[in-house]
Coordinates of C-alpha atoms and ligand atoms in Angstrom, one line a residue:
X1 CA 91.0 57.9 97.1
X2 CA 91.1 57.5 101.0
X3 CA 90.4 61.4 101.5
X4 CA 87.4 61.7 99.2
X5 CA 85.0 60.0 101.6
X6 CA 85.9 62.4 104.3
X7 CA 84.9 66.0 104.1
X8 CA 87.4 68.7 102.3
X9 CA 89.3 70.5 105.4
X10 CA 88.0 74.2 106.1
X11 CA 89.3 76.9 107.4
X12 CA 89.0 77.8 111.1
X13 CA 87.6 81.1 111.4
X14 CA 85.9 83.8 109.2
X15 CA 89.4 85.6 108.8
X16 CA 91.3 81.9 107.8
X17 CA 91.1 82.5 104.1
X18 CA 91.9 86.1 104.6
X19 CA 95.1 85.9 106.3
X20 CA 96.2 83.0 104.6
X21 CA 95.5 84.2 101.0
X22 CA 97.0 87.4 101.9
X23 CA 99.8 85.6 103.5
X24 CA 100.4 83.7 100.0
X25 CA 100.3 87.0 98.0
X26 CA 102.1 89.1 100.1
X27 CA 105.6 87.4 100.3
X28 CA 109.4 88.6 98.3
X29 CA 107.4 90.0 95.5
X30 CA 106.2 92.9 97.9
X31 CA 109.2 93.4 99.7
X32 CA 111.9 92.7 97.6
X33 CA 110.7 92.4 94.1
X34 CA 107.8 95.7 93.9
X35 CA 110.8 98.2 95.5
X36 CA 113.6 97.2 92.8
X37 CA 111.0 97.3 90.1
X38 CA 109.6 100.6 91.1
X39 CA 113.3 101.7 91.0
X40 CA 114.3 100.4 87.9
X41 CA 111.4 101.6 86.0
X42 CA 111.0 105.0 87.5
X43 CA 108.4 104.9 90.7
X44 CA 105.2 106.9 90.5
X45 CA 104.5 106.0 86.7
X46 CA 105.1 102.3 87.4
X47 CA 103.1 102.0 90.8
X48 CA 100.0 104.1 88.6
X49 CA 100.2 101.2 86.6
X50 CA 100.7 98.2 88.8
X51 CA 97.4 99.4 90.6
X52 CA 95.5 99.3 87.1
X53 CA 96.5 95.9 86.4
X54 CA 95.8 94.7 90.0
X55 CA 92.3 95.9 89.6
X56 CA 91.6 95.4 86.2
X57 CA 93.4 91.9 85.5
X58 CA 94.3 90.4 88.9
X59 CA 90.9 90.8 91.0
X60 CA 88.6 89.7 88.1
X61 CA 91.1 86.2 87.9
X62 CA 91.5 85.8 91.5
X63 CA 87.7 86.2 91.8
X64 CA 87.9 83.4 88.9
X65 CA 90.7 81.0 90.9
X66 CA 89.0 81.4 94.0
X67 CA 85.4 80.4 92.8
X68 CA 86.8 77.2 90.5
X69 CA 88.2 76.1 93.9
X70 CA 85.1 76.1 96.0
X71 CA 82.6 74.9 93.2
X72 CA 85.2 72.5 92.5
X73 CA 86.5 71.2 95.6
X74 CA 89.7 70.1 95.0
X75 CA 92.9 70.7 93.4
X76 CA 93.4 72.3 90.6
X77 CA 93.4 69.6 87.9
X78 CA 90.3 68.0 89.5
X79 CA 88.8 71.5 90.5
X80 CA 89.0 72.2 86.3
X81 CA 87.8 69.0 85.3
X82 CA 84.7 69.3 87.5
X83 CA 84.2 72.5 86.6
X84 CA 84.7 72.2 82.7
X85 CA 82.6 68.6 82.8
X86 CA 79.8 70.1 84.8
X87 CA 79.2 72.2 82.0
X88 CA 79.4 69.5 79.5
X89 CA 82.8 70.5 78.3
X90 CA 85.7 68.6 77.8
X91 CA 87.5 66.8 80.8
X92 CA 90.8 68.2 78.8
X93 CA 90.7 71.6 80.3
X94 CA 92.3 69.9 83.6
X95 CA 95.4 70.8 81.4
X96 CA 95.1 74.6 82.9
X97 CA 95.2 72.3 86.3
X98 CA 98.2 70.7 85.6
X99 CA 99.9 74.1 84.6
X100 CA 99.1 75.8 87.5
X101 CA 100.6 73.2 89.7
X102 CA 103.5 73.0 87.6
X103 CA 104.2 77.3 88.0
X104 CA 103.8 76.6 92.0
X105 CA 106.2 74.2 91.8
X106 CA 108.9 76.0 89.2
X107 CA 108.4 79.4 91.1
X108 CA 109.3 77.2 94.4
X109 CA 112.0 76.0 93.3
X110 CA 113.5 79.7 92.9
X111 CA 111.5 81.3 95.5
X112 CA 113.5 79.4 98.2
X113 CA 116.8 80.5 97.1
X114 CA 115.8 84.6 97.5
X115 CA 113.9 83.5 100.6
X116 CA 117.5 82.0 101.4
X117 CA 119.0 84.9 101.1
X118 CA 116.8 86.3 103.2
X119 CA 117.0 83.7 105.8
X120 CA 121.4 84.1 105.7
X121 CA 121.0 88.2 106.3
X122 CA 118.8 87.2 109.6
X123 CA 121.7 85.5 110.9
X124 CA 124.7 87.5 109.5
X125 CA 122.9 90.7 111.2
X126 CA 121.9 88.6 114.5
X127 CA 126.0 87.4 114.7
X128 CA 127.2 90.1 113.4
X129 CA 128.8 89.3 110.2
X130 CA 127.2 92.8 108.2
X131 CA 128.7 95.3 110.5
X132 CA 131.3 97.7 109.7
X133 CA 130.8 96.8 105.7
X134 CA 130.6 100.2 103.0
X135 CA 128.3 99.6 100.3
X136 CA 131.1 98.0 98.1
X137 CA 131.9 95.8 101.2
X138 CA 128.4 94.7 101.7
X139 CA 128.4 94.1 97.9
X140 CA 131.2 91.9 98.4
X141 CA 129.6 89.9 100.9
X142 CA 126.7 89.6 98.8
X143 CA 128.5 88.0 96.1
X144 CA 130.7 85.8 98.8
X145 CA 127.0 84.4 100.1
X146 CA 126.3 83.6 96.7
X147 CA 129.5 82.1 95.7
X148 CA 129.6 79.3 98.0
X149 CA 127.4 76.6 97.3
X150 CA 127.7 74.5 100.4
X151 CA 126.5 78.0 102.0
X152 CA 123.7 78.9 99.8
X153 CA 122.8 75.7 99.9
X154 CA 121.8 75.2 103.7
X155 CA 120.1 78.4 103.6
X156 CA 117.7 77.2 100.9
X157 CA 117.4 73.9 102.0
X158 CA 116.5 75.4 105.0
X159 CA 113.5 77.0 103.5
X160 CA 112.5 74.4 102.1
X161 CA 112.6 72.1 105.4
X162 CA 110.6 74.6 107.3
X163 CA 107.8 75.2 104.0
X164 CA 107.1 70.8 104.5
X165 CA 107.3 70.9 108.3
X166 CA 104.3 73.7 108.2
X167 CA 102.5 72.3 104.8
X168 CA 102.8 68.5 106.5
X169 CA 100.4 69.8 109.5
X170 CA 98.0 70.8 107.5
X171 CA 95.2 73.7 106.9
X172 CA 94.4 74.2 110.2
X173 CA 97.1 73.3 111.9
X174 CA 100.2 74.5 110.0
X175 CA 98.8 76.9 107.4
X176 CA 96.4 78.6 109.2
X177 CA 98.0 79.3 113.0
X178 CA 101.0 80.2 111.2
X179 CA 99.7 82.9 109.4
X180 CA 98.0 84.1 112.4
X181 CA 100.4 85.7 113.7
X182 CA 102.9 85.9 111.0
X183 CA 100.7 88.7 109.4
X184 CA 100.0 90.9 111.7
X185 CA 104.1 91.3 112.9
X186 CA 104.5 91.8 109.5
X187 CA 102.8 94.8 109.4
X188 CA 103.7 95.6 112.6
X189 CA 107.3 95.7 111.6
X190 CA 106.2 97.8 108.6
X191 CA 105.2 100.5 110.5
X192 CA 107.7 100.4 112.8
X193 CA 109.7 100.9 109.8
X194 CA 108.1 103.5 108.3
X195 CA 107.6 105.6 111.5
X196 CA 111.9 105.5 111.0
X197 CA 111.8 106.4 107.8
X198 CA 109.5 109.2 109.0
X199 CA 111.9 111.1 111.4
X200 CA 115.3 109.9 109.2
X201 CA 114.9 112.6 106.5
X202 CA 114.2 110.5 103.4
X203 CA 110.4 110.1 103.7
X204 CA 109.2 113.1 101.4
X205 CA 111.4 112.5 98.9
X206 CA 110.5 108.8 98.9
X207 CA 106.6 109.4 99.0
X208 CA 107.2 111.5 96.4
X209 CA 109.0 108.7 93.9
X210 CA 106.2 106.4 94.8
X211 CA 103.3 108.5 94.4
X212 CA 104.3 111.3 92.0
X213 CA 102.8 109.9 88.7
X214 CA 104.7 111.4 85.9
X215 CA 103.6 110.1 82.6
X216 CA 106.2 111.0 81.0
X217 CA 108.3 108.2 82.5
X218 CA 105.3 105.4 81.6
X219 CA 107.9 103.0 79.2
X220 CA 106.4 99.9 77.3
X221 CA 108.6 97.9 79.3
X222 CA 107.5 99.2 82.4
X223 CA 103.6 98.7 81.9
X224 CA 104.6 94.9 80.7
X225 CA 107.1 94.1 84.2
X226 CA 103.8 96.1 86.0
X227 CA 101.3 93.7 84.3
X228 CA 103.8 90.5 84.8
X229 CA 104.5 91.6 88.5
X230 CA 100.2 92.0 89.2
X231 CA 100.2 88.2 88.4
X232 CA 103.2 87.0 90.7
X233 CA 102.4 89.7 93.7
X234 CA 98.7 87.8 94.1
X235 CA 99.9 84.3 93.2
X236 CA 97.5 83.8 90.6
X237 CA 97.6 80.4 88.3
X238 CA 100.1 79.2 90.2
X239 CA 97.6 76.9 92.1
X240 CA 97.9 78.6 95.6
X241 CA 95.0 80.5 95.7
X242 CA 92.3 77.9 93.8
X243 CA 93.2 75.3 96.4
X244 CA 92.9 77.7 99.2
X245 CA 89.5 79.0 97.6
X246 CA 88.9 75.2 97.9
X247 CA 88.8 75.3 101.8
X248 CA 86.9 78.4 101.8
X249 CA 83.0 77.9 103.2
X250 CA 80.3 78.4 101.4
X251 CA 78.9 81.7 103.1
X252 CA 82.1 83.5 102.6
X253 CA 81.3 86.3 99.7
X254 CA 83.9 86.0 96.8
X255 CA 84.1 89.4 95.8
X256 CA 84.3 90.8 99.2
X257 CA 87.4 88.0 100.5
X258 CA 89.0 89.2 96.8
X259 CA 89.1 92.9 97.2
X260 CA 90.7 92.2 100.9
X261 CA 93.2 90.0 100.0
X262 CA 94.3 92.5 96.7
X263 CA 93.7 95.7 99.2
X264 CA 96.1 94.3 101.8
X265 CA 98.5 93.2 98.9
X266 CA 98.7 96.4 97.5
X267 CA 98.8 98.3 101.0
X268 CA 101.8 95.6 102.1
X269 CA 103.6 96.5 98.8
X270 CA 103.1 100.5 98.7
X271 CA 104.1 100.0 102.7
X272 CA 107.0 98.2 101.5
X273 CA 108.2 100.8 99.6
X274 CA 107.7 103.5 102.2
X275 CA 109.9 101.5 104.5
X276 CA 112.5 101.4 101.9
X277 CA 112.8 104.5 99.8
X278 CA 113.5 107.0 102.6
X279 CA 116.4 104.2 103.8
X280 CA 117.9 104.3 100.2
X281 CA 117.1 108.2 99.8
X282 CA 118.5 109.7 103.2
X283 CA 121.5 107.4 102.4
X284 CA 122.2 109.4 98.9
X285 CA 121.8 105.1 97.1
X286 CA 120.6 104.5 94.1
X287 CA 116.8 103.3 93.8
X288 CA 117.4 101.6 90.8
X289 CA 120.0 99.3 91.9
X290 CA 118.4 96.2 90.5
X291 CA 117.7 92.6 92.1
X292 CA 120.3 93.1 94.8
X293 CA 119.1 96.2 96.5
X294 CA 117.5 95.5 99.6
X295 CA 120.7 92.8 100.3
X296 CA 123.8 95.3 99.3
X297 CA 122.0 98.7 100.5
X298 CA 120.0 98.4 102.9
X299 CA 122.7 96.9 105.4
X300 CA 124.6 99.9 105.0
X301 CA 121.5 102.0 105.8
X302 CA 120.5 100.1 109.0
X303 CA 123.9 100.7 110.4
X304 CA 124.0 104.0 109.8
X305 CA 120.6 104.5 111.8
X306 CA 120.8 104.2 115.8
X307 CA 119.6 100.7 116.7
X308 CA 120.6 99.8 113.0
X309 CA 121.1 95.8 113.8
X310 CA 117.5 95.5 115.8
X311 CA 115.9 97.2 112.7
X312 CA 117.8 95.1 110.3
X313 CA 117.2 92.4 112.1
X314 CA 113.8 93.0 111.9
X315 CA 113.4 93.6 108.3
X316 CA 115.1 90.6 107.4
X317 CA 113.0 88.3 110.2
X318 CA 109.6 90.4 108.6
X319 CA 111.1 89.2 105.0
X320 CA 111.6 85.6 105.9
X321 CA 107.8 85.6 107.0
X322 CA 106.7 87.2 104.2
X323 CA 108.8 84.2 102.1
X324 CA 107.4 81.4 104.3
X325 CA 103.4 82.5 104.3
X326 CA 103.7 82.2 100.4
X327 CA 106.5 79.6 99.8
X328 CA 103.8 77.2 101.7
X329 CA 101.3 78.1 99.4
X330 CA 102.7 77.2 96.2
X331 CA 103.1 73.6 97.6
X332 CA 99.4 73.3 98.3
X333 CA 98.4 72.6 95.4
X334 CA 100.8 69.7 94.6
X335 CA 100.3 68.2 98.1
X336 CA 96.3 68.3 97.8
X337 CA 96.7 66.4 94.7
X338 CA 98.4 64.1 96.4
X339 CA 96.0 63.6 98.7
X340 CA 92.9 63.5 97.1
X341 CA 94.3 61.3 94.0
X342 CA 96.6 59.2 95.1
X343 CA 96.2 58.4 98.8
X344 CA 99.1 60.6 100.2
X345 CA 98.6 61.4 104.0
X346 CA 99.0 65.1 104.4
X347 CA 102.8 64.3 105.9
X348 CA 104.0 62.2 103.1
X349 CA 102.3 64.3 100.4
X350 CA 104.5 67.1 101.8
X351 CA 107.9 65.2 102.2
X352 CA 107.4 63.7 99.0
X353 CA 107.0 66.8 97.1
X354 CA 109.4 68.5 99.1
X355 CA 112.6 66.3 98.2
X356 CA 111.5 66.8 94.7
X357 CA 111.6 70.5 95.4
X358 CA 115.1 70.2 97.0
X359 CA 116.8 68.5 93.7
X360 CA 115.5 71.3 91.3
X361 CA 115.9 74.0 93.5
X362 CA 119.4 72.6 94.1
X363 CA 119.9 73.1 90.5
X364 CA 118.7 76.8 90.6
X365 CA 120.9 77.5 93.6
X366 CA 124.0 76.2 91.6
X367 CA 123.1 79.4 88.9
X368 CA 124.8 81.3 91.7
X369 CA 128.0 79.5 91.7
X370 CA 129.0 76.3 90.5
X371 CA 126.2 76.6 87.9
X372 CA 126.6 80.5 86.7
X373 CA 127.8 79.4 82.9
X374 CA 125.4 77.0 82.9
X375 CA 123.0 79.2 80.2
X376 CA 120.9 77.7 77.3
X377 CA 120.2 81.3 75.3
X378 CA 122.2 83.4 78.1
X379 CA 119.8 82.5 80.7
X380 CA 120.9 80.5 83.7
X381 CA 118.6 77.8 84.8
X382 CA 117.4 80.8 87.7
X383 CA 116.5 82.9 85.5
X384 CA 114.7 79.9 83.3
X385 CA 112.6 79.1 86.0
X386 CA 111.0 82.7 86.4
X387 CA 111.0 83.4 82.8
X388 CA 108.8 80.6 82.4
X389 CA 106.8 80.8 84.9
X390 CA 106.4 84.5 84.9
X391 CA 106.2 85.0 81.1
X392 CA 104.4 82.3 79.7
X393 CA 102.8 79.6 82.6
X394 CA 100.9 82.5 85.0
X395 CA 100.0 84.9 82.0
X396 CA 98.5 81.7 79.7
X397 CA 97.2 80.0 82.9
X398 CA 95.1 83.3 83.4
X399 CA 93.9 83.6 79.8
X400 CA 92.7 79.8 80.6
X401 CA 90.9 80.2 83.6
X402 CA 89.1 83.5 82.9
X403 CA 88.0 82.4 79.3
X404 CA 86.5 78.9 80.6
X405 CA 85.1 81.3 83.6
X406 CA 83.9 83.9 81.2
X407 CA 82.8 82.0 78.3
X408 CA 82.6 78.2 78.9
X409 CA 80.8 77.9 81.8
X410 CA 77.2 77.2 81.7
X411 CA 75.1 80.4 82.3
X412 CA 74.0 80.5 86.1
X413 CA 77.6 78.6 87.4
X414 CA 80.1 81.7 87.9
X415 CA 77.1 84.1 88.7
X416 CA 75.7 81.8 91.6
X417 CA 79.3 80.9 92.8
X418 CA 81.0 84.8 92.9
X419 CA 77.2 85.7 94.8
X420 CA 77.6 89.1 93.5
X421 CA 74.4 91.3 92.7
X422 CA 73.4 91.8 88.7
X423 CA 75.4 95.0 88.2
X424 CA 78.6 93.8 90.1
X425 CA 78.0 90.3 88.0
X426 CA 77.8 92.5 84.8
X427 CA 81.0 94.1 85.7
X428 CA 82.8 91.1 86.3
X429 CA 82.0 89.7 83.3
X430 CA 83.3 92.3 81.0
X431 CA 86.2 92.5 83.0
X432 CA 86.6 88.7 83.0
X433 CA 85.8 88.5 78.8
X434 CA 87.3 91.5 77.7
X435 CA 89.4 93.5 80.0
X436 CA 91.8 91.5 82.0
X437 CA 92.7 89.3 78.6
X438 CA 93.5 92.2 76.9
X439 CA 96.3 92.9 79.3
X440 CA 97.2 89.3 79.1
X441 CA 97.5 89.4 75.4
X442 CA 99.7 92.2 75.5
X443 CA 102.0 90.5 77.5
X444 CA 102.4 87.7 74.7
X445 CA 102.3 90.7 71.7
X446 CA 105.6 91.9 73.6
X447 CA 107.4 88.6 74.1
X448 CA 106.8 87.6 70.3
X449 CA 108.1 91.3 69.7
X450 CA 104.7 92.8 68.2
X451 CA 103.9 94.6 71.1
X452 CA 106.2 97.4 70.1
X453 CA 105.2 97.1 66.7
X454 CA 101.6 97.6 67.2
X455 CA 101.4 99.6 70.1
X456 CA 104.6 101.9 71.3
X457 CA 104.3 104.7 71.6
X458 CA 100.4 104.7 71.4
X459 CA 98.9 102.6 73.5
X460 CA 95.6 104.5 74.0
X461 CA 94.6 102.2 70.9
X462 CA 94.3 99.9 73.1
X463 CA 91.3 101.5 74.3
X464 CA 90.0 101.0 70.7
X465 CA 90.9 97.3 70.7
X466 CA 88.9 96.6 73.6
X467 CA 86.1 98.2 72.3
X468 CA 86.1 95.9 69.1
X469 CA 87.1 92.8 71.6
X470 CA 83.7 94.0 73.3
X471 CA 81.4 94.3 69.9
X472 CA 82.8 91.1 68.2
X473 CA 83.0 88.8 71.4
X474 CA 79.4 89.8 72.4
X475 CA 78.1 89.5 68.8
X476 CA 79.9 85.9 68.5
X477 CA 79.5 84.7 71.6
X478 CA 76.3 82.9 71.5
X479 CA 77.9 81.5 68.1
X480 CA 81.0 80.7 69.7
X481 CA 78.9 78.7 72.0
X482 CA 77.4 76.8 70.0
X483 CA 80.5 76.0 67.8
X484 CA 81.4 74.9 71.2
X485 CA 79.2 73.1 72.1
X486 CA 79.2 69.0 73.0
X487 CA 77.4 67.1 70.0
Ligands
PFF1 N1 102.7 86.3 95.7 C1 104.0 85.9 96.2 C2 104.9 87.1 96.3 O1 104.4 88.2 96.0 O2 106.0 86.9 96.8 C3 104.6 84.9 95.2 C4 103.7 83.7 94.8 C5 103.1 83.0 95.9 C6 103.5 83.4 93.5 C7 102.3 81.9 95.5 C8 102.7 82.3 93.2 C9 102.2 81.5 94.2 F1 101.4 80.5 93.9

């Protein structure tokens, strides 16, 4: 309990939250993940998408996360517990707590194998090893980093070493500094990129995939990965961004810090894809080349370009970053619970969790090698860990939060925490009730299977359905109360 008597860490200045939020959402889902998916499932139609559900699902939850972690001051589990019991609900809703801290963890424990790759490319294009390599070549090499465990292994452990050396600081001293000025070269190396990708020939063809929204292309499949991926790209109900919202200060406006943190998200991601589209398209590659894109392609592509290693090198040192700013922030959660409950000191909170971290995601780095026939229903145990986390932990963990937010909550709590004026309020709170668990729910309806029964090929219905959601929760809810209700 040693931490409790002193006051909850804060961030440094007005922009600490900002960066470092953004620095947790922005990671390998914008550069690696949001490319590859807007290749596989046919660009314009799938970014058209993505943007709904980051307004309509992932800024009414973050706004959600972010105010359970300042009204509740602590980690998740406690920040749920206060939250739900300050309301006279049950202390049992710390559940959603526990399974946000357990996605942070799982998605770790995968994250810092891709960040691993990420890491490897740094230094094969610093000494060297990618040059001279076709596109089978490179593929080659790929699949030869991957192979060897002992290989794969350093890298990852690698990540993870440097994720506990920053965490173990602290806020202020780890999170925050580091974020500082890993943000802004980010971007910086963004539009460095871009302004190539401007005079290499593939830029109109490339702005054109991303932003020509043909309908016709807009699969069921697609607006479930676009809902999935809204989640992952803004780390929600993984625990990251509640515990950050827990060092935020008081005067800091909710809404406001919420539509920053999705806005720069969303620019990082579109930016993303304008620095890698024109790469793949001057280079006549394939935009849907899955998963391994950016590490099989792109190598080719930078040596084809004059200064090719200094921008691959680049790219691969603006990746890492990316990796880092987030992979800290999925520990944060674990480590402040650490703290707070069971007298950790911010150092061995961190080491603790982090050896932890290093024996699972040893076991996800084996799925690469050693490990690949290693499947329980043709899944290795790399592809368990996201399917869990991204199908069923982040989506259900959302439903949670936003229906304790929306309905549980005594009256005046969410309203006086998000400080928003009556009509933004109002807003909120039909998004928050109705909207944003619609496109949860259809997530589920697909991984049961209904999805495609019920709504394929017509999902305007769902229109319809919110309607009804609208007309029968408002009608109810005052009964629903009081069904809910202590005694
Ligand atoms: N938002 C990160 C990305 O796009 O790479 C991934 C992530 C970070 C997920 C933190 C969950 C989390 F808690």
């Amino acid at each position: 309990m040693a931490s409790s008597e002193q006051p909850r860490a804060q961030w440094l200045g007005r922009w600490g939250f900002l960066l470092a939020a953004t620095g947790s959402a922005v990671g390998l889902g914008n550069v690696w993940k949001f490319p590859y998916m807007t290749g596989e499932y046919g660009g314009g139609a799938f970014v058209l998408v993505y943007l709904i559900c980051i307004l309509a699902v992932g800024v009414p939850v973050m706004m959600a996360e972010i105010a359970f972690g300042r009204r509740g001051q602590g980690s998740p589990v406690d920040a749920f517990r206060r939250m739900a019991t300050g309301s006279g609900r049950s202390p049992a809703w710390s559940v959603l707590g526990w399974m946000s801290m357990l996605a942070g963890f799982m998605i770790l424990s995968f994250y810092v194998v891709v960040a691993g790759w990420s890491f490897s490319y740094l230094w094969k294009t610093l000494s060297g090893g990618l040059s001279g390599g076709s596109v089978d070549e490179l593929a080659a090499v790929f699949e030869a980093n991957n192979a060897n465990p002992w290989n794969l292994g350093f890298w990852s452990t690698l990540v993870t070493l440097v994720t506990m050396v920053i965490v173990g600081k602290g806020v202020q001293e780890g999170i925050e500094k580091s974020v500082r000025w890993m943000m802004p070269g980010l971007v910086l190396m963004l539009v460095v990129l871009i302004g190539f990708g401007a005079l290499s020939g593939g830029f109109g063809e490339a702005f054109a995939f991303l932003f020509s929204f043909n309908t016709g292309s807009l699969s069921s499949a697609g607006m479930l990965a676009a809902l999935g991926h809204a989640f992952f790209t803004l780390s929600l109900a993984a625990g990251a961004i509640l515990t950050y919202g827990s060092y935020l200060p008081k005067t800091a406006s909710i809404g406001r810090t919420t539509l920053g943190v999705a806005l720069a998200d969303t620019l990082v991601a579109l930016m993303a894809g304008l620095a890698i589209f024109p790469v793949i398209f001057a280079n006549g590659m394939d935009p849907a080349g899955g998963p391994g894109l950016i590490f099989m392609s792109l190598p080719v592509a930078f040596q084809a370009m004059p200064l090719g290693s200094l921008f691959g090198a680049l790219f691969f040192i603006m990746l890492s970053m990316a990796a880092l700013t987030s992979s800290i922030s999925m520990v944060e959660a674990t480590v402040s619970w650490l703290c707070d409950n069971k007298g950790f000191t911010r150092r061995s909170a961190a080491w603790s969790t982090g050896i932890v971290l290093w024996l699972i995601s040893t076991a996800a780095m084996l799925s690469f090698n050693v490990g690949a026939d290693w499947t329980l229903a043709g899944k290795t145990f790399f592809d368990w860990l996201d399917y869990l986390t991204s199908r069923w932990l982040m989506p259900l963990g959302g439903l949670g939060t936003i229906f304790v937010a929306g309905f549980l909550l005594n009256k005046n709590v969410m309203r006086d925490e998000l400080g928003l004026g009556p009509r933004f309020y109002a807003l909120w709170l039909l998004m928050a009730r109705y909207v944003s668990p619609l496109g949860i729910l259809v997530i589920f309806a697909d991984v049961l299977g209904l999805y495609s029964v019920v709504f394929a090929q017509h999902w305007p219905y769902l229109l319809g359905v919110l309607l009804l959601m609208i007309l029968v929760g408002e009608r109810l809810s005052p009964r629903l109360r009081q069904a809910l209700a202590p005694r």
